[in-house]
Amino acid sequence: QVQLVESGGGLVQAGGSLRLSCAASGRTFSNYVMAWFRQTPGKEREFVAAVKWGEGSTYYADSVKGRFTISRDNVKNMVFLQMNSLKPEDTAVYYCGARPIAINEWKYWGQGTQVTVSP
């Protein structure tokens, strides 16, 4: 059974940095897409960044391009989100998600980790 466990959230001042981690287990992910989403109260979950596990291609929301970097560690089965130049509007619960490349539906989710950016 696939499990995704996020960590690394916290409170940071605007302009600061945080690194989120997602530990993935339960299968091999070579044909999966791994992603980070975020959600604030009353809003839909929003795509942040994704990486194709096998080839390493990355994708970003316009709002985070140039500030966030997604990466994965194939040996440790982990996905990371390096967040720099954080803004108060980045405040949200961040979720790690996973889906097979061939399926256009996010099948697996972590429990989320809170990121709060103070002005």
PDB file of N, CA and C in Angstrom, residues 3 5 15 18 31 35 44 46 49 55-56 58-59 63 77 81-82 84 89 92 99 102 107 109-110 116 119:
ATOM      1  N   GLN A   3       2.211   4.763   0.752  1.00  0.00           N
ATOM      2  CA  GLN A   3       2.131   5.745   1.841  1.00  0.00           C
ATOM      3  C   GLN A   3       3.010   6.937   1.505  1.00  0.00           C
ATOM      4  N   VAL A   5       4.386  10.471   3.407  1.00  0.00           N
ATOM      5  CA  VAL A   5       4.481  11.154   4.690  1.00  0.00           C
ATOM      6  C   VAL A   5       5.299  12.422   4.517  1.00  0.00           C
ATOM      7  N   GLY A  15      10.508  36.074   2.889  1.00  0.00           N
ATOM      8  CA  GLY A  15      11.868  36.108   2.371  1.00  0.00           C
ATOM      9  C   GLY A  15      12.711  34.917   2.775  1.00  0.00           C
ATOM     10  N   LEU A  18      12.218  27.241   3.352  1.00  0.00           N
ATOM     11  CA  LEU A  18      11.876  25.981   3.991  1.00  0.00           C
ATOM     12  C   LEU A  18      12.073  24.872   2.977  1.00  0.00           C
ATOM     13  N   ASN A  31       7.313   4.761 -12.680  1.00  0.00           N
ATOM     14  CA  ASN A  31       6.335   5.212 -13.670  1.00  0.00           C
ATOM     15  C   ASN A  31       5.263   6.109 -13.042  1.00  0.00           C
ATOM     16  N   ALA A  35       4.009  14.971  -6.830  1.00  0.00           N
ATOM     17  CA  ALA A  35       3.725  16.403  -6.873  1.00  0.00           C
ATOM     18  C   ALA A  35       3.493  16.967  -5.480  1.00  0.00           C
ATOM     19  N   GLU A  44      -9.860  25.503  -3.013  1.00  0.00           N
ATOM     20  CA  GLU A  44      -9.521  24.186  -3.558  1.00  0.00           C
ATOM     21  C   GLU A  44      -8.019  23.946  -3.451  1.00  0.00           C
ATOM     22  N   GLU A  46      -4.460  23.380  -4.617  1.00  0.00           N
ATOM     23  CA  GLU A  46      -3.817  24.053  -5.748  1.00  0.00           C
ATOM     24  C   GLU A  46      -2.500  23.361  -6.088  1.00  0.00           C
ATOM     25  N   ALA A  49       3.912  22.001  -7.779  1.00  0.00           N
ATOM     26  CA  ALA A  49       5.033  21.507  -8.583  1.00  0.00           C
ATOM     27  C   ALA A  49       4.923  19.996  -8.709  1.00  0.00           C
ATOM     28  N   GLU A  55      12.133   9.992 -15.258  1.00  0.00           N
ATOM     29  CA  GLU A  55      12.992  10.820 -16.104  1.00  0.00           C
ATOM     30  C   GLU A  55      13.402  12.127 -15.456  1.00  0.00           C
ATOM     31  N   GLY A  56      12.690  12.541 -14.420  1.00  0.00           N
ATOM     32  CA  GLY A  56      13.083  13.729 -13.700  1.00  0.00           C
ATOM     33  C   GLY A  56      12.550  15.043 -14.231  1.00  0.00           C
ATOM     34  N   THR A  58      10.393  18.255 -14.593  1.00  0.00           N
ATOM     35  CA  THR A  58       9.716  19.015 -13.544  1.00  0.00           C
ATOM     36  C   THR A  58       8.744  20.031 -14.127  1.00  0.00           C
ATOM     37  N   TYR A  59       7.738  20.371 -13.337  1.00  0.00           N
ATOM     38  CA  TYR A  59       6.684  21.286 -13.746  1.00  0.00           C
ATOM     39  C   TYR A  59       6.325  22.160 -12.547  1.00  0.00           C
ATOM     40  N   SER A  63       3.003  30.751 -10.088  1.00  0.00           N
ATOM     41  CA  SER A  63       3.168  31.518  -8.852  1.00  0.00           C
ATOM     42  C   SER A  63       4.436  31.157  -8.075  1.00  0.00           C
ATOM     43  N   ASN A  77      13.822   7.115  -1.882  1.00  0.00           N
ATOM     44  CA  ASN A  77      12.377   7.202  -2.169  1.00  0.00           C
ATOM     45  C   ASN A  77      11.756   8.430  -1.516  1.00  0.00           C
ATOM     46  N   LEU A  81      10.651  19.620  -1.707  1.00  0.00           N
ATOM     47  CA  LEU A  81      10.260  20.909  -2.255  1.00  0.00           C
ATOM     48  C   LEU A  81      11.062  21.977  -1.525  1.00  0.00           C
ATOM     49  N   GLN A  82      12.044  22.530  -2.210  1.00  0.00           N
ATOM     50  CA  GLN A  82      12.823  23.621  -1.660  1.00  0.00           C
ATOM     51  C   GLN A  82      12.096  24.917  -1.971  1.00  0.00           C
ATOM     52  N   ASN A  84      12.127  28.949  -1.548  1.00  0.00           N
ATOM     53  CA  ASN A  84      12.917  30.138  -1.241  1.00  0.00           C
ATOM     54  C   ASN A  84      12.085  31.396  -1.476  1.00  0.00           C
ATOM     55  N   GLU A  89       1.576  34.874   1.053  1.00  0.00           N
ATOM     56  CA  GLU A  89       0.568  34.150   0.264  1.00  0.00           C
ATOM     57  C   GLU A  89       0.942  32.696  -0.015  1.00  0.00           C
ATOM     58  N   ALA A  92      -0.062  27.886   3.678  1.00  0.00           N
ATOM     59  CA  ALA A  92      -1.030  26.849   3.311  1.00  0.00           C
ATOM     60  C   ALA A  92      -0.617  25.538   3.968  1.00  0.00           C
ATOM     61  N   ARG A  99       0.588   9.824  -8.550  1.00  0.00           N
ATOM     62  CA  ARG A  99      -0.299   9.132  -9.470  1.00  0.00           C
ATOM     63  C   ARG A  99       0.535   8.429 -10.531  1.00  0.00           C
ATOM     64  N   ALA A 102       0.132   7.210 -16.440  1.00  0.00           N
ATOM     65  CA  ALA A 102      -0.938   6.939 -17.400  1.00  0.00           C
ATOM     66  C   ALA A 102      -2.329   7.296 -16.889  1.00  0.00           C
ATOM     67  N   LYS A 107      -3.984   9.655  -7.080  1.00  0.00           N
ATOM     68  CA  LYS A 107      -4.526   8.526  -6.344  1.00  0.00           C
ATOM     69  C   LYS A 107      -4.130   8.530  -4.872  1.00  0.00           C
ATOM     70  N   TRP A 109      -2.315  10.494  -1.404  1.00  0.00           N
ATOM     71  CA  TRP A 109      -2.025  11.761  -0.738  1.00  0.00           C
ATOM     72  C   TRP A 109      -1.383  11.515   0.619  1.00  0.00           C
ATOM     73  N   GLY A 110      -0.539  12.460   1.011  1.00  0.00           N
ATOM     74  CA  GLY A 110      -0.050  12.465   2.372  1.00  0.00           C
ATOM     75  C   GLY A 110      -1.011  13.211   3.272  1.00  0.00           C
ATOM     76  N   THR A 116       3.601  28.309   7.319  1.00  0.00           N
ATOM     77  CA  THR A 116       3.099  29.639   7.646  1.00  0.00           C
ATOM     78  C   THR A 116       4.209  30.657   7.428  1.00  0.00           C
ATOM     79  N   PRO A 119       4.518  38.123   7.698  1.00  0.00           N
ATOM     80  CA  PRO A 119       4.952  39.317   6.940  1.00  0.00           C
ATOM     81  C   PRO A 119       6.273  39.878   7.466  1.00  0.00           C
TER      82      PRO A 119
END
